[in-house]
Every structure is written in C-alpha cells, then in structure tokens.
N, CA, C and O atoms as a GROMACS GRO file, in nm:
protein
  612
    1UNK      N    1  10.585  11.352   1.440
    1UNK     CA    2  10.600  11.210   1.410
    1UNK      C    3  10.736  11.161   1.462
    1UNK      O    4  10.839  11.215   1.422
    2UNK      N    5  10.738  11.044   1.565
    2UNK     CA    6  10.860  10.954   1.635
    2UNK      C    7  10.933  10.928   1.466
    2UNK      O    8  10.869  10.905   1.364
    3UNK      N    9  11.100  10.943   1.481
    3UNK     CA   10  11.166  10.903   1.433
    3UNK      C   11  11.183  10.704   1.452
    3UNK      O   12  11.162  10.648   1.560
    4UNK      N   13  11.211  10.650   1.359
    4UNK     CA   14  11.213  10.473   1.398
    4UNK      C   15  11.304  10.438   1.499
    4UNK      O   16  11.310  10.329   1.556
    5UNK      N   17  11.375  10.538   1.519
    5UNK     CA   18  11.459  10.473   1.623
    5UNK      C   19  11.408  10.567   1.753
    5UNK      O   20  11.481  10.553   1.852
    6UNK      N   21  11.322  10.639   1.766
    6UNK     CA   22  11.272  10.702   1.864
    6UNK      C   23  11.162  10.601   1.920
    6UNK      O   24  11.149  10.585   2.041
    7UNK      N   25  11.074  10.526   1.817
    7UNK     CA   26  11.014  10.394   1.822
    7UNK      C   27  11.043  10.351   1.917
    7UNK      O   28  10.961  10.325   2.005
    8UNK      N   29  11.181  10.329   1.926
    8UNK     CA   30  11.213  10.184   1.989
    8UNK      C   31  11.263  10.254   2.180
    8UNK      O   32  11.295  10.177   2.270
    9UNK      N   33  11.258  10.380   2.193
    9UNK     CA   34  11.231  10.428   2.306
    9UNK      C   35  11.141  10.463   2.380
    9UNK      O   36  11.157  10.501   2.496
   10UNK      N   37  10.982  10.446   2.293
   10UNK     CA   38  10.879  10.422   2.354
   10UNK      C   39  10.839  10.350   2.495
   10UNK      O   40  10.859  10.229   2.498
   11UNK      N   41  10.783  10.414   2.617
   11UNK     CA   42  10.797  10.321   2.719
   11UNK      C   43  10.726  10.195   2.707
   11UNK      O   44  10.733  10.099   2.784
   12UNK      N   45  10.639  10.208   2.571
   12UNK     CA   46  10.554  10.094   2.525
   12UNK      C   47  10.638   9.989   2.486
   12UNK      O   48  10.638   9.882   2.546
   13UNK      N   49  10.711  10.012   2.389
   13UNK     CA   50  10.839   9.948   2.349
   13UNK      C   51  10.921   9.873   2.472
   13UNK      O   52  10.952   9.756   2.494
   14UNK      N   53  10.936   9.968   2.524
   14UNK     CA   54  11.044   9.910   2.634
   14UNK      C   55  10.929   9.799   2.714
   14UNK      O   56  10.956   9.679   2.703
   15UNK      N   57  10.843   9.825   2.768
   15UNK     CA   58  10.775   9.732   2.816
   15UNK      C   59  10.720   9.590   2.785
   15UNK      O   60  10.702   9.498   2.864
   16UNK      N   61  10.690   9.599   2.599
   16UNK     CA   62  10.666   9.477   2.598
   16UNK      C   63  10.837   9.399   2.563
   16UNK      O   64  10.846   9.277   2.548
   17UNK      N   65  10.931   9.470   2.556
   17UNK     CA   66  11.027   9.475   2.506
   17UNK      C   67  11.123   9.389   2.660
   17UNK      O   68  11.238   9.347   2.642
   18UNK      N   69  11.055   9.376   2.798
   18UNK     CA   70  11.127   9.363   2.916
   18UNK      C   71  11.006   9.203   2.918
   18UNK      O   72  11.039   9.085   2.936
   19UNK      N   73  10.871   9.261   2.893
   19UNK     CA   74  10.811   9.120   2.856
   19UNK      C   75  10.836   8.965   2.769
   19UNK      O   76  10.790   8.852   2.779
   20UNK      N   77  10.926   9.028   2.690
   20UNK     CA   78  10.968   8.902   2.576
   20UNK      C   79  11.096   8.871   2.653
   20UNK      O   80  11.099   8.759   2.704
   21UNK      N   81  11.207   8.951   2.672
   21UNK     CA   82  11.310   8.892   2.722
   21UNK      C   83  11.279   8.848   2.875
   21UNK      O   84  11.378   8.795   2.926
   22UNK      N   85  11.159   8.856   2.969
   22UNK     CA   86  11.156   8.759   3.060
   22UNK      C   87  11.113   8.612   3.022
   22UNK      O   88  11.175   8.507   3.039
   23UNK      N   89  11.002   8.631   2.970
   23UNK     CA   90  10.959   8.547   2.878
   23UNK      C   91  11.055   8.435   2.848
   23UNK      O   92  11.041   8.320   2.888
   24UNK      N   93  11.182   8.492   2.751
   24UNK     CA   94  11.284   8.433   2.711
   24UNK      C   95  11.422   8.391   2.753
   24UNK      O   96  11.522   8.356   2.692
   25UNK      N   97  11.381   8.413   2.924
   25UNK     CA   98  11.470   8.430   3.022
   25UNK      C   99  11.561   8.480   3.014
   25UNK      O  100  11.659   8.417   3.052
   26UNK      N  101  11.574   8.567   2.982
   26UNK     CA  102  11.712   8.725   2.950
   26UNK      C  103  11.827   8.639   2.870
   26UNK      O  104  11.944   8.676   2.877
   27UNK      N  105  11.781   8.492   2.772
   27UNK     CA  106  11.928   8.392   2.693
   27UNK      C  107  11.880   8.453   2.572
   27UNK      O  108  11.766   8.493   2.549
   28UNK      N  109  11.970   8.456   2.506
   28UNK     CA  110  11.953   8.451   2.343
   28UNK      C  111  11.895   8.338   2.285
   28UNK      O  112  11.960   8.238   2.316
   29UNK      N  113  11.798   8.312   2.213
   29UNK     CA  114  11.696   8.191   2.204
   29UNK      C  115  11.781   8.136   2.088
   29UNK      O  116  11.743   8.026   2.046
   30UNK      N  117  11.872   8.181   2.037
   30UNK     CA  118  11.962   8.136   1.915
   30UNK      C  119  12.081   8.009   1.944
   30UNK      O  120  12.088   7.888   1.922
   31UNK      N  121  12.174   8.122   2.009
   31UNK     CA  122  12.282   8.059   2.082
   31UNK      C  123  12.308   8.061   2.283
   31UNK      O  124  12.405   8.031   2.353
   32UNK      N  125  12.189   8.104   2.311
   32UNK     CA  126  12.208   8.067   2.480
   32UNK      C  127  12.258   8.187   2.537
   32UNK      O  128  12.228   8.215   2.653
   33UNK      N  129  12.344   8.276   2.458
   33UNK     CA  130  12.447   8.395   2.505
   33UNK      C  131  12.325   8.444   2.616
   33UNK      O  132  12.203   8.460   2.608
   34UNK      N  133  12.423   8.458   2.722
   34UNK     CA  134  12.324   8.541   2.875
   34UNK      C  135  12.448   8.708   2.850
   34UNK      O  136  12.395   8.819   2.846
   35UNK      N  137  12.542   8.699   2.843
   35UNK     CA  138  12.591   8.828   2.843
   35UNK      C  139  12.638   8.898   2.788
   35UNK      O  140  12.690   8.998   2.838
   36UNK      N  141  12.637   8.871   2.667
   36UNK     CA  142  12.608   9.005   2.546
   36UNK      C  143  12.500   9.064   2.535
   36UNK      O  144  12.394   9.003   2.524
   37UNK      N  145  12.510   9.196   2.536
   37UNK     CA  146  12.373   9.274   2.475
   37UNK      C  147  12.262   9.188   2.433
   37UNK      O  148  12.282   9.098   2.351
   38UNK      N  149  12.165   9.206   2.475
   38UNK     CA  150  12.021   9.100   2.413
   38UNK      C  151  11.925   9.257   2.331
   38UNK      O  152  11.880   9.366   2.367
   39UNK      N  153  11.941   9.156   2.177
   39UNK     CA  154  11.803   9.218   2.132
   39UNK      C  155  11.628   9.162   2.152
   39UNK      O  156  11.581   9.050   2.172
   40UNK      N  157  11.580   9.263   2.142
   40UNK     CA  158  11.430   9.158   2.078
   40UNK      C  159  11.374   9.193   1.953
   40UNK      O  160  11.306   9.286   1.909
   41UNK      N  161  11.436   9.060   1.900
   41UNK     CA  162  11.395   9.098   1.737
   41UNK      C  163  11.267   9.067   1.659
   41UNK      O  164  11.203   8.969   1.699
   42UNK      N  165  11.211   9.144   1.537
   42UNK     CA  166  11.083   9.098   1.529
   42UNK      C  167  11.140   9.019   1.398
   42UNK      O  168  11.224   9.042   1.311
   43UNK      N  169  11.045   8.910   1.431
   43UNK     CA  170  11.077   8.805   1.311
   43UNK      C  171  10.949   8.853   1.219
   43UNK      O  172  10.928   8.784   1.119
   44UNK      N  173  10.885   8.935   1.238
   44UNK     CA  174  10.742   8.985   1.159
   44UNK      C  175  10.713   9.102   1.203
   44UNK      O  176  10.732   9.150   1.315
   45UNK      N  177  10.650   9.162   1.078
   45UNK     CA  178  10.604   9.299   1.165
   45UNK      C  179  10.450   9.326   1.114
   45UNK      O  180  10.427   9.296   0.997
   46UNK      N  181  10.355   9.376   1.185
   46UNK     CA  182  10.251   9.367   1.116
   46UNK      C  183  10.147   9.525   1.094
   46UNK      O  184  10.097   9.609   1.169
   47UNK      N  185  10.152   9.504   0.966
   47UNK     CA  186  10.146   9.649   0.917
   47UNK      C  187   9.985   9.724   0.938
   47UNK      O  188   9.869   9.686   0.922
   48UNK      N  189  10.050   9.846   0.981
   48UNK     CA  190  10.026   9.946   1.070
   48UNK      C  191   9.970   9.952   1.191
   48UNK      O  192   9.878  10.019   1.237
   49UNK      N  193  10.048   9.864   1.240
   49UNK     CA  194  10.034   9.873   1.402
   49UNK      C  195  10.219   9.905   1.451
   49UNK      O  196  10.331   9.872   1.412
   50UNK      N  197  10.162   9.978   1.543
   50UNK     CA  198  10.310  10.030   1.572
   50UNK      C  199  10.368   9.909   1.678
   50UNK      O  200  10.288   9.831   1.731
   51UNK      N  201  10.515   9.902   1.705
   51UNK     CA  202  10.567   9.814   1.725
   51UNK      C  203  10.559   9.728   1.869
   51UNK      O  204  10.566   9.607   1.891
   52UNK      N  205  10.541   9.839   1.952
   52UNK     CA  206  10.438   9.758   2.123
   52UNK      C  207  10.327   9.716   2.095
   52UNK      O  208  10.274   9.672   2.197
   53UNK      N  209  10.232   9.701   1.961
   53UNK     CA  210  10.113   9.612   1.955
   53UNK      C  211  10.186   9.514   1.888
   53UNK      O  212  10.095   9.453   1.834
   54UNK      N  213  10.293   9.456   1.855
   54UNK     CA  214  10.304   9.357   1.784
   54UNK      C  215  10.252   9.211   1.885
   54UNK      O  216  10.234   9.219   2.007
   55UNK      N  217  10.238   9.111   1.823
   55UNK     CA  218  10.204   8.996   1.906
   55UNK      C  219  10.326   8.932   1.923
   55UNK      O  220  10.413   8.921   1.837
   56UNK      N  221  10.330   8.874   2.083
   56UNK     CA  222  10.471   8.806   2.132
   56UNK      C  223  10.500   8.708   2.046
   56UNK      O  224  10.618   8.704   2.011
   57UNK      N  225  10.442   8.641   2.009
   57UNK     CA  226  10.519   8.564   1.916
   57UNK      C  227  10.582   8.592   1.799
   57UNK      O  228  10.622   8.502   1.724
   58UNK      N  229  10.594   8.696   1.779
   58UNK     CA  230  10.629   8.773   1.647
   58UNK      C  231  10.720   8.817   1.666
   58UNK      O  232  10.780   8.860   1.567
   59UNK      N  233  10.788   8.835   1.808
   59UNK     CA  234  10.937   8.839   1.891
   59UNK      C  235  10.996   8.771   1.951
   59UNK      O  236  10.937   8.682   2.013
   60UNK      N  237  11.117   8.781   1.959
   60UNK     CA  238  11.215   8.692   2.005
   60UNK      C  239  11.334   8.728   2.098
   60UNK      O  240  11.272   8.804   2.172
   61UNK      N  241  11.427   8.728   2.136
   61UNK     CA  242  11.535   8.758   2.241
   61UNK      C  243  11.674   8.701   2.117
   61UNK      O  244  11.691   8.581   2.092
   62UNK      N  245  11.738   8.785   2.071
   62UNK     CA  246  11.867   8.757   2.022
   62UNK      C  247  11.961   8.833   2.100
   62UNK      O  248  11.938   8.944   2.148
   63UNK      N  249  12.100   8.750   2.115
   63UNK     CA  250  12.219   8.848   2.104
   63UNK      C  251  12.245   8.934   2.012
   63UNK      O  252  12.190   8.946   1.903
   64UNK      N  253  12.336   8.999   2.059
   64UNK     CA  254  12.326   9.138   1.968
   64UNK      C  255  12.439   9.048   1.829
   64UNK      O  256  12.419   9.100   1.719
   65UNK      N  257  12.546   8.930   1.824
   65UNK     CA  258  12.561   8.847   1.727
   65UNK      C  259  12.460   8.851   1.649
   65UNK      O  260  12.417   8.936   1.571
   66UNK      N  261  12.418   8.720   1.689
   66UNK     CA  262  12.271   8.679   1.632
   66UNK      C  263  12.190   8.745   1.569
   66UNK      O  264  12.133   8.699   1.470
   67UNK      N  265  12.171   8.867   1.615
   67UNK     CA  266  12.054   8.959   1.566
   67UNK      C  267  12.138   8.977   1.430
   67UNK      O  268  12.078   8.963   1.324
   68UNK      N  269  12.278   9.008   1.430
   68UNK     CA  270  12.324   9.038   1.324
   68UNK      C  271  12.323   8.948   1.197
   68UNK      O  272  12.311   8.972   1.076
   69UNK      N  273  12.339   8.833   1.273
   69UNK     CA  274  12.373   8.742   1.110
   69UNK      C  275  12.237   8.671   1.094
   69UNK      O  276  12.220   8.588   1.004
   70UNK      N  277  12.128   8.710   1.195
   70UNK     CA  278  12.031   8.662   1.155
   70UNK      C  279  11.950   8.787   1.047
   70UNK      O  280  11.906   8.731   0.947
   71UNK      N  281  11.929   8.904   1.049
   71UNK     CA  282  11.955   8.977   0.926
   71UNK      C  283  12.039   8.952   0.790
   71UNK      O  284  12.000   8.916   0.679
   72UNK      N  285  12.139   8.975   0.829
   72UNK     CA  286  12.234   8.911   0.702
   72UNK      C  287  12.178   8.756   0.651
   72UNK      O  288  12.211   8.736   0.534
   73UNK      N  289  12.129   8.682   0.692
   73UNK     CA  290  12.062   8.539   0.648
   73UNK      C  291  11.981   8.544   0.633
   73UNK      O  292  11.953   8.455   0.552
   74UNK      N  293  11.869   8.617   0.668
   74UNK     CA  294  11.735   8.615   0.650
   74UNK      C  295  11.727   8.664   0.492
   74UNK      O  296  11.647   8.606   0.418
   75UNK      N  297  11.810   8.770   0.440
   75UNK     CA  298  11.806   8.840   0.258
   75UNK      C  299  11.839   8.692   0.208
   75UNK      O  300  11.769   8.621   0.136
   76UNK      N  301  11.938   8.667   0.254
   76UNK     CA  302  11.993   8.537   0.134
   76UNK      C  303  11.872   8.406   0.156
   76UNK      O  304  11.832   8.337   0.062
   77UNK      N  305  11.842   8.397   0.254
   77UNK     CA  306  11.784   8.273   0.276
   77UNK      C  307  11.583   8.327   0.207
   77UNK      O  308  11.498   8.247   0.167
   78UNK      N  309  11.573   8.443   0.216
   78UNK     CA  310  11.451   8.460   0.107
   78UNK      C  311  11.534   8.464  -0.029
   78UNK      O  312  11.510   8.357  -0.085
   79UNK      N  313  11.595   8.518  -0.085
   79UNK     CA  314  11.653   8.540  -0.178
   79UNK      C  315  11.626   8.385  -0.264
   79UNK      O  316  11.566   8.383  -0.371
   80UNK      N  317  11.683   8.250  -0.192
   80UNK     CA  318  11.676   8.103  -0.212
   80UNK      C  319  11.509   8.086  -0.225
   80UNK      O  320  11.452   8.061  -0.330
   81UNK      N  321  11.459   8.102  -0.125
   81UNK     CA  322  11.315   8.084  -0.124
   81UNK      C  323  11.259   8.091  -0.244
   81UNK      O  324  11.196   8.005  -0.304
   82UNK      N  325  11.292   8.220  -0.280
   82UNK     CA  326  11.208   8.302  -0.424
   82UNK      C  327  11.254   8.193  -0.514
   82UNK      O  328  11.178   8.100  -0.541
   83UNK      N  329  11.370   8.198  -0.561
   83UNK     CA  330  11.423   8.144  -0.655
   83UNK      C  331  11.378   7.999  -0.665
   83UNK      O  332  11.346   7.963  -0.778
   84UNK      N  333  11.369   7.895  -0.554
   84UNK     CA  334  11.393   7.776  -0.545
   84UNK      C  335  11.191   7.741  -0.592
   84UNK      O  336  11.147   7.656  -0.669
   85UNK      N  337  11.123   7.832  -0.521
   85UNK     CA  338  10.967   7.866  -0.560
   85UNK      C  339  10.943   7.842  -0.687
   85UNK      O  340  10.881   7.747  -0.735
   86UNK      N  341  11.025   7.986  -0.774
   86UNK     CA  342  10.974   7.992  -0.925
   86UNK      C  343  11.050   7.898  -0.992
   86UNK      O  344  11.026   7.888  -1.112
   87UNK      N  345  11.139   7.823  -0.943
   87UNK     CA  346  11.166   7.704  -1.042
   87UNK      C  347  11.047   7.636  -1.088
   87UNK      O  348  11.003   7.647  -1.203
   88UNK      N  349  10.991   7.559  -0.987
   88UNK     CA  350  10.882   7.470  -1.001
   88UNK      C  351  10.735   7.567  -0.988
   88UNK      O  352  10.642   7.486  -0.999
   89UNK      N  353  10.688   7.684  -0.973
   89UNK     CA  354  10.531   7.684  -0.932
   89UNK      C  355  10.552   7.832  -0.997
   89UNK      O  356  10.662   7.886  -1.014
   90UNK      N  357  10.412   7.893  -1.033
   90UNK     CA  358  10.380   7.976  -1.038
   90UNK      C  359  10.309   8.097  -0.936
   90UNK      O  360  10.327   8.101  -0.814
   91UNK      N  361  10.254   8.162  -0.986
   91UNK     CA  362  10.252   8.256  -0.867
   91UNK      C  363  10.156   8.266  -0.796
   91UNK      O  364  10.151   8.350  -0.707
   92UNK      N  365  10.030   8.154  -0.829
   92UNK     CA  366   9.914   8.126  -0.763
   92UNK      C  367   9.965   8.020  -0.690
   92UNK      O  368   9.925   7.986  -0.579
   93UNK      N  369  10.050   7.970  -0.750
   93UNK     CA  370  10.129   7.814  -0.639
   93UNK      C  371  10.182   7.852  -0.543
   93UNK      O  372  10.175   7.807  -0.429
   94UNK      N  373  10.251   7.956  -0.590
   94UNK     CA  374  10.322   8.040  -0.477
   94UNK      C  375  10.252   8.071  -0.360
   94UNK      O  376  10.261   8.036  -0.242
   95UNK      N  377  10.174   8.150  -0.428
   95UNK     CA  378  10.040   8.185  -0.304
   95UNK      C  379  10.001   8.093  -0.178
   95UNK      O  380  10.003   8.110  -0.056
   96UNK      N  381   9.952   7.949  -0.296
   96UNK     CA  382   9.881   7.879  -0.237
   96UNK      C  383  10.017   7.783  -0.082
   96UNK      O  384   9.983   7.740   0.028
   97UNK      N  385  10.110   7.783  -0.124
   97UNK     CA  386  10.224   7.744  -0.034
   97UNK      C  387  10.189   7.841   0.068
   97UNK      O  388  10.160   7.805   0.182
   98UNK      N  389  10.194   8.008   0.019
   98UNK     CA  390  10.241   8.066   0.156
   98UNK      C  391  10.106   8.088   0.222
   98UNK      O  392  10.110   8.126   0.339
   99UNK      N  393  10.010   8.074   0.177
   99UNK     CA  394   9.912   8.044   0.269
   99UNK      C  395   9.890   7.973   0.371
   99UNK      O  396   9.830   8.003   0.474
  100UNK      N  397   9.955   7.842   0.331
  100UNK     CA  398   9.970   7.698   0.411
  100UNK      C  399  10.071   7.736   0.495
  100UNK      O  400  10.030   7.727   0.610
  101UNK      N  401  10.205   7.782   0.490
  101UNK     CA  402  10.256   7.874   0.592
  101UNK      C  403  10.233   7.933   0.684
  101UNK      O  404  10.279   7.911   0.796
  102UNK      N  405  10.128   8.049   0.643
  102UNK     CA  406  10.113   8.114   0.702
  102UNK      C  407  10.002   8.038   0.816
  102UNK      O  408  10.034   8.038   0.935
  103UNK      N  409   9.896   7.987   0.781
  103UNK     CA  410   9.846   7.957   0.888
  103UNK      C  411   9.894   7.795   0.973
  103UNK      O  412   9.818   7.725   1.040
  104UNK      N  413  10.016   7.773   0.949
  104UNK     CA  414  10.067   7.692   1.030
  104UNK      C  415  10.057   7.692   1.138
  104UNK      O  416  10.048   7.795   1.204
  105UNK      N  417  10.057   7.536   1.202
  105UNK     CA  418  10.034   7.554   1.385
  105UNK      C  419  10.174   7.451   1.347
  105UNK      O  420  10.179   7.352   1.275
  106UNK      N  421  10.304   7.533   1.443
  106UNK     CA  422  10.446   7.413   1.485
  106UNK      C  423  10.367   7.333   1.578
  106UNK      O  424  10.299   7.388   1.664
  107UNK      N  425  10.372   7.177   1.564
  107UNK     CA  426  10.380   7.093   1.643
  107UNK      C  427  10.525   7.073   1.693
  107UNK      O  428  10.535   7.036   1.810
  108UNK      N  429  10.619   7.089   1.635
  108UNK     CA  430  10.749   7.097   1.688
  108UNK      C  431  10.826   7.162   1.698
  108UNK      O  432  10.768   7.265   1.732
  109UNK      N  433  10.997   7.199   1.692
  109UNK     CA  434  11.050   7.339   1.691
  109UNK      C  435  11.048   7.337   1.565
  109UNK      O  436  11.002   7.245   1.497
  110UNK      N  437  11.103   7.445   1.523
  110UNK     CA  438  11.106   7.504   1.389
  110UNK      C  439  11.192   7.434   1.273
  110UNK      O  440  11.183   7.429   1.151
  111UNK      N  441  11.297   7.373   1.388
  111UNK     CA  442  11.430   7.339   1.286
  111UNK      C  443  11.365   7.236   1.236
  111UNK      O  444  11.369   7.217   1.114
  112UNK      N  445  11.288   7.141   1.325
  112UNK     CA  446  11.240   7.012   1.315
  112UNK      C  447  11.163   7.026   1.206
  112UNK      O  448  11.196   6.959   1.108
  113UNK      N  449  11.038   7.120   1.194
  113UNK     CA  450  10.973   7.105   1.079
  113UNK      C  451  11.050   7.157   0.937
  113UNK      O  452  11.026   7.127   0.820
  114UNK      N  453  11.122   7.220   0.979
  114UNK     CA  454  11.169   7.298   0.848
  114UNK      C  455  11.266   7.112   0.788
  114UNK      O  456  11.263   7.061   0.676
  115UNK      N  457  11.306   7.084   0.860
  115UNK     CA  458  11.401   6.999   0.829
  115UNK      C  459  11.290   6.816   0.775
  115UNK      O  460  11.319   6.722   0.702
  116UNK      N  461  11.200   6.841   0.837
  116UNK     CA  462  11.088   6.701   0.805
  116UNK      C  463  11.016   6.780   0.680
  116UNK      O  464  10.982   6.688   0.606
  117UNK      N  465  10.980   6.885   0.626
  117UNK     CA  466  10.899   6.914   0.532
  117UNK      C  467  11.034   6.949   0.390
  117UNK      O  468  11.010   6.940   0.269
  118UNK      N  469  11.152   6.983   0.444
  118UNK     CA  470  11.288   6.925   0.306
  118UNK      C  471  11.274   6.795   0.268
  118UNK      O  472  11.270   6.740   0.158
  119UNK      N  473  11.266   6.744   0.414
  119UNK     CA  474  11.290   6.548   0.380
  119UNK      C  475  11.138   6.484   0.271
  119UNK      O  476  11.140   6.394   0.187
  120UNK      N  477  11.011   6.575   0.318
  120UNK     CA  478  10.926   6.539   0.252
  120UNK      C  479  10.924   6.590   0.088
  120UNK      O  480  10.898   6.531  -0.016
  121UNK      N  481  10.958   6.708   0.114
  121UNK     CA  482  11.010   6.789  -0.032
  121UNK      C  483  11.077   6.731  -0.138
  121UNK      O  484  11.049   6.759  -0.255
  122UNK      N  485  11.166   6.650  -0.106
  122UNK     CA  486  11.281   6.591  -0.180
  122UNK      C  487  11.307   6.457  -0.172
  122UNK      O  488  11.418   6.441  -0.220
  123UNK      N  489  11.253   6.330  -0.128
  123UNK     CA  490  11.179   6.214  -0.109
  123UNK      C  491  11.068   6.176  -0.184
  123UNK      O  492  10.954   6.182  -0.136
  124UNK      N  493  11.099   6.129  -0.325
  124UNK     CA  494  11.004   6.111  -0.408
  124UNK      C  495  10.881   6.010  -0.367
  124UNK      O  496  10.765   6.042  -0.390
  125UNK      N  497  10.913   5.889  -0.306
  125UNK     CA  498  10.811   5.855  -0.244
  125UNK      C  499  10.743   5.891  -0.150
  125UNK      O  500  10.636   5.837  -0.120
  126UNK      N  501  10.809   6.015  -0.075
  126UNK     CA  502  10.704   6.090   0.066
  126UNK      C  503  10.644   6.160  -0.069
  126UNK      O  504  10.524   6.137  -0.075
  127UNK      N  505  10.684   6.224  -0.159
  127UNK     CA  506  10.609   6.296  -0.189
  127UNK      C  507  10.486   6.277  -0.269
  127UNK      O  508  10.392   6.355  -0.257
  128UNK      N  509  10.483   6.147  -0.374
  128UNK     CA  510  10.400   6.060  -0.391
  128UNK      C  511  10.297   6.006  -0.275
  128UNK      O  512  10.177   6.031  -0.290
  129UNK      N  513  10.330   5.951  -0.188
  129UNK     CA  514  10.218   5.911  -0.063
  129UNK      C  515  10.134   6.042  -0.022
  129UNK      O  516  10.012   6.042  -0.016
  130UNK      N  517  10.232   6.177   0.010
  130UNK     CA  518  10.126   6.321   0.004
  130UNK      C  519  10.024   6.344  -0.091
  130UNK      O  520   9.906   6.377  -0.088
  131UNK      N  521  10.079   6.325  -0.146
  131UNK     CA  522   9.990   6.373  -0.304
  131UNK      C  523   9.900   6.256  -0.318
  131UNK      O  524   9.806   6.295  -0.386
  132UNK      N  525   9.887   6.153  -0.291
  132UNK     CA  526   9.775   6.040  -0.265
  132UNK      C  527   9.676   6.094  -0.149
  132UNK      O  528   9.556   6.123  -0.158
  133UNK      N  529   9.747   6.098  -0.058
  133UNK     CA  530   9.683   6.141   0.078
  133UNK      C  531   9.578   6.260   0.067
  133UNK      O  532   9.471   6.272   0.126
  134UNK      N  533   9.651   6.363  -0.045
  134UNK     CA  534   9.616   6.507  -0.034
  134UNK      C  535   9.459   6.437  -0.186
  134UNK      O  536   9.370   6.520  -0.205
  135UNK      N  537   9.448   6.308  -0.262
  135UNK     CA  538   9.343   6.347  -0.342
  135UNK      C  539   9.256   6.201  -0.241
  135UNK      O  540   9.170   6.144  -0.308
  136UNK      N  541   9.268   6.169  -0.158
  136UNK     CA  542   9.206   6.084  -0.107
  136UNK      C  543   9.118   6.221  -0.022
  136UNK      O  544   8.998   6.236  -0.045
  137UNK      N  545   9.166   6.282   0.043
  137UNK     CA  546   9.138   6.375   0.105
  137UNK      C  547   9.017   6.489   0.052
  137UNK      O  548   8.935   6.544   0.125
  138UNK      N  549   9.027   6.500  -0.048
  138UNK     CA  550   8.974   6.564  -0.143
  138UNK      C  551   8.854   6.495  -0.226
  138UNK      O  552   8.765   6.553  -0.290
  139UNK      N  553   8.876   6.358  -0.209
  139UNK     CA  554   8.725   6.270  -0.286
  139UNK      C  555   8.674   6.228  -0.120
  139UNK      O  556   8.575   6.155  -0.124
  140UNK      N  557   8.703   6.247  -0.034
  140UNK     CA  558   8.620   6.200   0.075
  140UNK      C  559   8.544   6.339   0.128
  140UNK      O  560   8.427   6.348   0.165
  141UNK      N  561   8.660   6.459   0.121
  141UNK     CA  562   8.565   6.599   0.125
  141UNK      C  563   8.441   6.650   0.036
  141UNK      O  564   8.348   6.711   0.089
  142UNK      N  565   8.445   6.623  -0.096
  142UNK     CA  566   8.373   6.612  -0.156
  142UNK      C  567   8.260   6.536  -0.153
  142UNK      O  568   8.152   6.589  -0.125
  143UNK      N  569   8.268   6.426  -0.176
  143UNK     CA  570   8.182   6.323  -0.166
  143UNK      C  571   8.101   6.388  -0.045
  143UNK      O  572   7.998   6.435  -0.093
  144UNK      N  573   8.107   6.414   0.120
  144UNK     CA  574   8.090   6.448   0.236
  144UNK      C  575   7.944   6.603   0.170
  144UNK      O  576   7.826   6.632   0.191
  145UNK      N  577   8.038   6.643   0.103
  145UNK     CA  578   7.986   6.760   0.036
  145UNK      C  579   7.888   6.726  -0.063
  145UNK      O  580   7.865   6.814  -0.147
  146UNK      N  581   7.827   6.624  -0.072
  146UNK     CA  582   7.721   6.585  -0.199
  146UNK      C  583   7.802   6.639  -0.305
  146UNK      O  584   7.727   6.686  -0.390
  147UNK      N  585   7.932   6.652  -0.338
  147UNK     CA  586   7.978   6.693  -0.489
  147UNK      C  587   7.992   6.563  -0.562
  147UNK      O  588   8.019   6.469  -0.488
  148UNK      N  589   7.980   6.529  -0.709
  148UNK     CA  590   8.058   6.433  -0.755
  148UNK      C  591   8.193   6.482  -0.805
  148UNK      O  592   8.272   6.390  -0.827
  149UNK      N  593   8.216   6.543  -0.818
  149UNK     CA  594   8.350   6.592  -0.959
  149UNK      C  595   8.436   6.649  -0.843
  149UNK      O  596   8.390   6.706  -0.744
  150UNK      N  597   8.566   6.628  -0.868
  150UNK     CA  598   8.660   6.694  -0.750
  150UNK      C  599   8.690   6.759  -0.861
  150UNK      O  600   8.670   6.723  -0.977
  151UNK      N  601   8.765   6.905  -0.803
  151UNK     CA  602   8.794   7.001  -0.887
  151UNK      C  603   8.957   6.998  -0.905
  151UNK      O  604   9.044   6.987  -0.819
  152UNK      N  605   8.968   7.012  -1.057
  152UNK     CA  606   9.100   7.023  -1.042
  152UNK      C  607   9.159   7.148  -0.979
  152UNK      O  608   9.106   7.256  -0.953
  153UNK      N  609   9.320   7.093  -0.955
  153UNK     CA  610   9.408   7.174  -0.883
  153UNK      C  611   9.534   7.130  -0.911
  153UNK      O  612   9.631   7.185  -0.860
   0.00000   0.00000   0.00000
C-alpha cells in the first residue's frame, strides 16, 4: 500500500496534476503568483477514489502561500459555518441547506455568490420576498401536481 505522500508521485497524479495547472495557466487562481511553487489543491476529495480520479473541478492551481493560508482558513471558516448553522436550524435544516449547496450550478464567481446570498441572508426584506417566492413556488408545484394541501416545511 502507497504511502499519501507516495500518492502524490503517482504518474497518474502527476498527469492530471500538469492538466489542472495548464488548465489554470501555470497562475495561482488565488493571487496570480506565476513564480512561486504552484500547488494543485483539492478543494474536495471524493471518497474512495484515489486522487488522479478526482474530477477537475474539484482542483485548483494555488501558490504554495495560498495553499497555506487557504488550509489554515478553510478550519476557521467551517468552524463559523457550523456554529453560525446551529444558531438558527437544526440538523435536518442543516441538511436541507447543504443539499442546496451541494447541487449548486455558479452562475457567477464564487466571491460573487457567496457575497449576494450574505446580502440575501441578512436583508430582511430579500429575505421575506424569498420566502414568498419559495411558497408561491410551492402552491403552483402542487396545484400542477393535482395536490391540494402544500406540505409543511
């Protein structure tokens, strides 16, 4: 059995590993850096597939910076997540969020949505007009569906 860091000497590795950073034109997709060390970091890993099947989008091109404090931020910045979650929802709420996550399609970059779905988050009237939107949505699905009764949620 490959040691994890023997992993990452795989010619498999290395290959899709020369694929992402062309891909990403040999810059750090963070801060631009062309000549520091470039990693390719996985922002996901998907379990039990070894690490040359991962899907390209599930990698990225960091400086070897970057790679660093994007580790170091990534604990604290779930760490917030969790916490900021179980204030308000439980753990089926929870769920039901990271579901919606998960099968997200970005229409824009990342910062953009992350930064329009705070503004909607914390904007009592965006969040009121959603929550209209989201049971209008829900008596027209229904209805569509021969149901009468929308179900609570």
């Amino acid at each position: 059995m490959k040691t994890d860091k023997n992993k990452y000497q795989d010619p498999r590795w290395q290959k899709l590993r020369l694929q992402i950073l062309d891909r990403d034109h040999w810059g750090c997709q963070s801060c631009g850096e062309e000549e520091k060390p470039l990693h390719v970091h996985h922002k996901y890993y998907v379990a039990g597939k070894p690490l040359w099947e991962s899907p390209p989008e599930s990698l990225i091109t960091l400086c070897a910076d970057c790679h660093e404090k994007e580790a170091e931020k990534l604990l604290k910045a779930m760490e917030h997540l969790t916490s900021a979650a179980r204030k308000n929802f439980l753990s089926f709420d929870i769920e039901v969020i990271a579901s919606g996550l998960d099968t997200l399609t970005l229409r824009h970059l990342p910062e953009v949505v992350a930064s329009a779905y705070r503004w909607a988050l914390t904007d009592p009237d965006i969040q009121l007009k959603l929550i209209d939107m989201y049971f209008k949505y829900l008596h027209k699905k229904h209805k569509k569906d021969g149901k009468n009764k929308i179900p609570k949620t």
